mmCIF file of C-alpha atoms in Angstrom:
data_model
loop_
_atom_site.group_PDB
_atom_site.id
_atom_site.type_symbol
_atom_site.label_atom_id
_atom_site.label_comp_id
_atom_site.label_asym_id
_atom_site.label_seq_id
_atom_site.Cartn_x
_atom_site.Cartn_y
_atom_site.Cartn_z
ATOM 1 C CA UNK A 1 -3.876 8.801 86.182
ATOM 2 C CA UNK A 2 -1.368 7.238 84.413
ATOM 3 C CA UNK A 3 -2.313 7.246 81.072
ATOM 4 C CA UNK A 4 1.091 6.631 79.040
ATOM 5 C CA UNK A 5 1.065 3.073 81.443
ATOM 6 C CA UNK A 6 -2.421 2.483 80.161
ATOM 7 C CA UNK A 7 -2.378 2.826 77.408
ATOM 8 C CA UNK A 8 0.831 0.928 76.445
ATOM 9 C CA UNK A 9 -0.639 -2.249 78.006
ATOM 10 C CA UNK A 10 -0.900 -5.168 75.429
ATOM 11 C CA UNK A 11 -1.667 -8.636 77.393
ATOM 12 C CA UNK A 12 -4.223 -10.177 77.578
ATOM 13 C CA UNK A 13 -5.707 -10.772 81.292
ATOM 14 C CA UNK A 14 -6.465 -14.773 81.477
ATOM 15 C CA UNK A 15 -6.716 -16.675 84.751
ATOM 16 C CA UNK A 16 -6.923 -20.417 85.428
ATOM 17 C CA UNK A 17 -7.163 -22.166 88.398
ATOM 18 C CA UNK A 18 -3.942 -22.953 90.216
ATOM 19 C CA UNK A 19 -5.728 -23.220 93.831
ATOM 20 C CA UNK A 20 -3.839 -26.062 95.521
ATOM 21 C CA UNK A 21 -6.296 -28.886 97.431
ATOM 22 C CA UNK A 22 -6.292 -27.388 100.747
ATOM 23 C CA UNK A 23 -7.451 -24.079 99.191
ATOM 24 C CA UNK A 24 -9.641 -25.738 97.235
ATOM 25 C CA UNK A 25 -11.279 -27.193 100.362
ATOM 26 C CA UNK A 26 -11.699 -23.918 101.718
ATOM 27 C CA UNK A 27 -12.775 -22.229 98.924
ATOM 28 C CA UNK A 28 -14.637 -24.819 96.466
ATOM 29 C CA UNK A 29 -15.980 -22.843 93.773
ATOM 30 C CA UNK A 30 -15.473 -18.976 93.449
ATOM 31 C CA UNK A 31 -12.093 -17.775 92.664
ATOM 32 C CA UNK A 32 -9.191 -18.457 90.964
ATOM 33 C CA UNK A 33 -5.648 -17.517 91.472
ATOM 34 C CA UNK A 34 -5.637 -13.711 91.455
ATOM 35 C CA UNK A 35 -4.467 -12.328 88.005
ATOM 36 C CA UNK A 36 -1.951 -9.290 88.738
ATOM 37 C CA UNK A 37 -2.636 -7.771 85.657
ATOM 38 C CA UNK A 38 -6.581 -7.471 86.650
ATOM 39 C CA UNK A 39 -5.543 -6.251 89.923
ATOM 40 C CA UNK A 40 -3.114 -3.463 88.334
ATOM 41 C CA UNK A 41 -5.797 -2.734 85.710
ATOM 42 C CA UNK A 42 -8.458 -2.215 88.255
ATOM 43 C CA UNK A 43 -6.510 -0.306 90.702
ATOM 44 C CA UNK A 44 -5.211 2.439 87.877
ATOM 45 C CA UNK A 45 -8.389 2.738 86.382
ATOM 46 C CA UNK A 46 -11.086 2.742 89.624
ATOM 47 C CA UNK A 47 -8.910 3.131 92.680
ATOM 48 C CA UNK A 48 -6.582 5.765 91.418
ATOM 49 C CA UNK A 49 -8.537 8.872 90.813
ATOM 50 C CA UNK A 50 -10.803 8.036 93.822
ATOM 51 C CA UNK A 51 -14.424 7.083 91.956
ATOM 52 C CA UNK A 52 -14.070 3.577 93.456
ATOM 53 C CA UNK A 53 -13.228 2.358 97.080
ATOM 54 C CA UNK A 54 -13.445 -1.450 95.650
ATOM 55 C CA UNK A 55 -12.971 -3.540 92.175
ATOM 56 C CA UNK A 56 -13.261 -6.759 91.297
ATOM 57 C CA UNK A 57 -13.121 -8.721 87.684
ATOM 58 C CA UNK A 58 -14.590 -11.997 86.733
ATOM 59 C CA UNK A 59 -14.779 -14.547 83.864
ATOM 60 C CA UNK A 60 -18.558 -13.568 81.845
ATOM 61 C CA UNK A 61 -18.465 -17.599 80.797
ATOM 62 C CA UNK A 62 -18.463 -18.610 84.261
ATOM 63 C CA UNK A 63 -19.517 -15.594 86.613
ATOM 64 C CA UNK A 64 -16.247 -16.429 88.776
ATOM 65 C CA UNK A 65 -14.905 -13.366 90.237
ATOM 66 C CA UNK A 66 -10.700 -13.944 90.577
ATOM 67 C CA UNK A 67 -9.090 -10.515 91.073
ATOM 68 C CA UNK A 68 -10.136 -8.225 93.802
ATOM 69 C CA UNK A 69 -9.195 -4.858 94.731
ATOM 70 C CA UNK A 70 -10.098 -2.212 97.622
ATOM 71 C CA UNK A 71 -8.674 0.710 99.253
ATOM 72 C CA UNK A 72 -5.977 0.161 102.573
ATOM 73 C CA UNK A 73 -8.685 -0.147 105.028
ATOM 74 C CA UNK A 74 -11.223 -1.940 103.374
ATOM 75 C CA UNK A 75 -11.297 -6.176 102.289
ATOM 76 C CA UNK A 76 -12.405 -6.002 98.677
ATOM 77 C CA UNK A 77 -13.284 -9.782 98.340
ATOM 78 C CA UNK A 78 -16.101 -9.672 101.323
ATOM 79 C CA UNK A 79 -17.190 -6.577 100.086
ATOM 80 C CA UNK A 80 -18.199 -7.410 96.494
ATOM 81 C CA UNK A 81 -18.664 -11.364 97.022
ATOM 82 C CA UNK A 82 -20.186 -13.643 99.363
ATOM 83 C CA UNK A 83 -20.811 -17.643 98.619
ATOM 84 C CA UNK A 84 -24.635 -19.011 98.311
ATOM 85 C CA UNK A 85 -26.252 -17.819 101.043
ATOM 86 C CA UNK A 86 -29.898 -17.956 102.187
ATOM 87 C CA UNK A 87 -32.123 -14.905 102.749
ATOM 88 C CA UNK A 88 -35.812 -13.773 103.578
ATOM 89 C CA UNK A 89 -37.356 -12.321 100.536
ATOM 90 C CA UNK A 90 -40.864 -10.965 100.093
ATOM 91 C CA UNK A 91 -42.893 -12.656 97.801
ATOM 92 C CA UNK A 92 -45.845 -10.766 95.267
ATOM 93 C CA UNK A 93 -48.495 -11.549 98.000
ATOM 94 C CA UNK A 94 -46.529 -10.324 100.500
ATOM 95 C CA UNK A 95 -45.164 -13.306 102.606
ATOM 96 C CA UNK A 96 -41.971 -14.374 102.829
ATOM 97 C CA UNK A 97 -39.987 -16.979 101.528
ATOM 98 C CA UNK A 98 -36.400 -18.459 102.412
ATOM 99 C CA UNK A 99 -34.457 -18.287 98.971
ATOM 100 C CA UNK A 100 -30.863 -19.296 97.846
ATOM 101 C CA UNK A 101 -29.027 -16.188 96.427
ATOM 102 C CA UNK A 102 -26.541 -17.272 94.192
ATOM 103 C CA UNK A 103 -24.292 -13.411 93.561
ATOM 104 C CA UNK A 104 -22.798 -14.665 90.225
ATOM 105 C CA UNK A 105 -25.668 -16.264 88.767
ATOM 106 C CA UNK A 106 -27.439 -13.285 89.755
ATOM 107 C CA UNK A 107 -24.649 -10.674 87.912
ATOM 108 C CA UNK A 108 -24.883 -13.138 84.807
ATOM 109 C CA UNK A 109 -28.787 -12.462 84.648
ATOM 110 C CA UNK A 110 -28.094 -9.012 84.702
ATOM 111 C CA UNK A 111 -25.816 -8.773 82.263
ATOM 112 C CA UNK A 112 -27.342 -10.572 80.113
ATOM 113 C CA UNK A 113 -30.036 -7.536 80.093
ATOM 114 C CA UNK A 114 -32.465 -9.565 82.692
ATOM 115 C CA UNK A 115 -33.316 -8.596 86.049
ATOM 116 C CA UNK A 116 -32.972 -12.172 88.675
ATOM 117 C CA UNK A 117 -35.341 -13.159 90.639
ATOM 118 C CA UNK A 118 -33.619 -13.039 93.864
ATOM 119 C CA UNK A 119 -32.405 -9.728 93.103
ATOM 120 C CA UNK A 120 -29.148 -8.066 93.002
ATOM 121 C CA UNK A 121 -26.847 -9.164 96.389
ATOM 122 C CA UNK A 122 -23.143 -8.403 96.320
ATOM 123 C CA UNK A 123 -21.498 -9.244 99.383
ATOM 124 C CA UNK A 124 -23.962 -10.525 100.833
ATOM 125 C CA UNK A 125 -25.578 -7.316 100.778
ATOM 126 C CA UNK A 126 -29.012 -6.294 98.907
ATOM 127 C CA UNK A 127 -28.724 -3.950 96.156
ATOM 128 C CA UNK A 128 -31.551 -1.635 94.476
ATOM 129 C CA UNK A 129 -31.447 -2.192 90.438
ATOM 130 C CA UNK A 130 -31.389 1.528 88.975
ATOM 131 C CA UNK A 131 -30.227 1.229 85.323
ATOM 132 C CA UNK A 132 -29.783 -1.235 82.886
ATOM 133 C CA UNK A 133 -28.034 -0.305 79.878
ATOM 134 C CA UNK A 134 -26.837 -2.298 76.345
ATOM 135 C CA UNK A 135 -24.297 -0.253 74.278
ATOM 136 C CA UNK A 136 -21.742 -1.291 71.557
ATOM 137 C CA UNK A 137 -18.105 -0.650 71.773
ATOM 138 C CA UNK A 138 -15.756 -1.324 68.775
ATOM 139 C CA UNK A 139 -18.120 -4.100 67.693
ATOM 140 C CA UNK A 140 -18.440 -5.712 70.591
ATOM 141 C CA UNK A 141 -22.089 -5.796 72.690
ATOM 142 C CA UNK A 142 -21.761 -4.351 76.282
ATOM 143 C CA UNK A 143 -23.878 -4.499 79.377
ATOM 144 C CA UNK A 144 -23.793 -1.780 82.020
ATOM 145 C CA UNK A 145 -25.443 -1.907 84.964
ATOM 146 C CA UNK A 146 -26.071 0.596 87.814
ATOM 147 C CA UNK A 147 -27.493 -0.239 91.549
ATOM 148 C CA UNK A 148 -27.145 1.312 95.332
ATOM 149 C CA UNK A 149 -28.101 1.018 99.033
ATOM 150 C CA UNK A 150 -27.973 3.693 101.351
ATOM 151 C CA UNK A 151 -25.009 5.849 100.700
ATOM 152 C CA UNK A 152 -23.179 2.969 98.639
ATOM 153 C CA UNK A 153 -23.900 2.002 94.983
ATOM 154 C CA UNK A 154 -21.919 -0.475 92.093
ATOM 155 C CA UNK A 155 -21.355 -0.367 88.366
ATOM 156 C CA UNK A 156 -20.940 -3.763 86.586
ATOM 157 C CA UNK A 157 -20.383 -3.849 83.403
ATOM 158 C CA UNK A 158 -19.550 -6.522 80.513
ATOM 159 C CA UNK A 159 -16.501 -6.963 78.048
ATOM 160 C CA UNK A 160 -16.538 -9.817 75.388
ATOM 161 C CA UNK A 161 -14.596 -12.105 77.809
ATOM 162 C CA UNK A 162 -14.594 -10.269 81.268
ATOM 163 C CA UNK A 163 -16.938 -8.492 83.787
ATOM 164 C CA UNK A 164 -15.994 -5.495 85.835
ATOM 165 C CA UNK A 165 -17.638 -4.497 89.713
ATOM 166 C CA UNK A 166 -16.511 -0.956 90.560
ATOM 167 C CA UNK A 167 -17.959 -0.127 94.194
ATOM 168 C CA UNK A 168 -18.445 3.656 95.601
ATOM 169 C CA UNK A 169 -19.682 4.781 99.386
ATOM 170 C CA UNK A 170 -20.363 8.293 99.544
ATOM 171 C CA UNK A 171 -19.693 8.115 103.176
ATOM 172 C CA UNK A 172 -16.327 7.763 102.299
ATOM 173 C CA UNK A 173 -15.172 10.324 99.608
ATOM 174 C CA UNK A 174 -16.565 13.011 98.141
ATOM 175 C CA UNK A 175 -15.238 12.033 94.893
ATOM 176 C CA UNK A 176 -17.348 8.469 95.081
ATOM 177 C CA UNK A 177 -20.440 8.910 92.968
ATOM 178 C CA UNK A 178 -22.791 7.086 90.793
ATOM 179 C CA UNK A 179 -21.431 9.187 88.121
ATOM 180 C CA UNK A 180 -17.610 9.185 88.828
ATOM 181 C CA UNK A 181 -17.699 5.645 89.499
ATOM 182 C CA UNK A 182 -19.969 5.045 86.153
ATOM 183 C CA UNK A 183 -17.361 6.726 84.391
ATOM 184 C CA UNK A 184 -14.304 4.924 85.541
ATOM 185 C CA UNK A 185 -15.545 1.659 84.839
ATOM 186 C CA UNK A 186 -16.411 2.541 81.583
ATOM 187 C CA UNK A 187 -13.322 3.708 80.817
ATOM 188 C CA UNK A 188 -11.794 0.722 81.987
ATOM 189 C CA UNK A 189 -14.461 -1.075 79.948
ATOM 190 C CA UNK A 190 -13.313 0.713 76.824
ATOM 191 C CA UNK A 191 -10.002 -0.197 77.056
ATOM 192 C CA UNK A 192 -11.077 -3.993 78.002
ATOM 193 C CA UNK A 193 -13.002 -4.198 74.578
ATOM 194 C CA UNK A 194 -10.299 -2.389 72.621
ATOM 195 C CA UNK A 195 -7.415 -4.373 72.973
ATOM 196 C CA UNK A 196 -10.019 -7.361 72.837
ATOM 197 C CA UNK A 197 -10.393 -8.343 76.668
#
């Protein structure tokens, strides 16, 4: 990896939304303009080395994801988001009900140290809670969080302004593992939180 590049950058990543009204149509409420520094950030630190095949970073005020990254072949932003969508979930007694799964809300909960009530979904997609960790770096309070599905698993994880996803498949690369990708976003995390992201 490029460390020297790294570690040399200063500036802040901030986003607001520029989405003209047609966009806006089309997309109502999840994303802002993509922020190239995010996107550089996240492909050095998760896509470089190989622990990742997909990033994304959001705003931790808001949940809104706005900078999305994934390797050639792959569409990071359907991968790690999908808008409110309604799914069959079991209920204690064992019957099913139709609920609204809202992702972000959902990834706020988490990080936040709670587990949602509709579960973890990222991309539509169900995801099995595994970890939930709360850690301090350089004074600042940190959520990680770990979950899979068959053969594919994500590591979110909280600065003081931002959130990270970092997505591996095993199917994919060797190199794509809980732990590799665990490690990568923290690292990325670390360097969030110390030059006060």
């Amino acid at each position: 990896a490029n460390t020297n590049h790294k570690t040399q950058k200063q500036h802040k990543h901030q986003s607001s939304i520029t989405l003209s009204m047609a966009e806006e149509a089309q997309q109502p409420t999840s994303y802002q303009e993509e922020d190239q520094e995010c996107i550089t950030s996240l492909q050095e630190w998760l896509l470089q080395d190989g622990a990742c095949c997909a990033g994304a970073c959001g705003n931790l005020e808001d949940g809104v994801l706005h900078s999305f990254v994934a390797e050639q072949d792959l569409d990071g932003r359907s991968l790690l988001y999908k808008e409110n969508h309604l799914e069959e979930l079991v209920q204690d007694d064992g019957s099913t009900e139709q609920c609204e799964i809202d992702e972000r809300a959902n990834i706020l909960t988490l990080l936040k140290g709670e587990k949602p009530e509709t579960k973890l979904w990222i991309g539509g997609e169900k995801y099995t809670i595994t970890r939930i960790d709360k850690d301090t770096m350089n004074n600042v309070d940190v959520h990680i969080v770990m979950a899979n599905r068959p053969k594919r698993g994500v590591c979110i994880a909280s600065s003081k302004w931002q959130y990270i996803i970092g997505m591996y498949d095993e199917g994919r690369n060797p190199k794509q593992t809980p732990a590799n990708a665990h490690h990568a976003v923290c690292q990325l995390l670390e360097y969030w939180v110390n030059n006060g992201y």
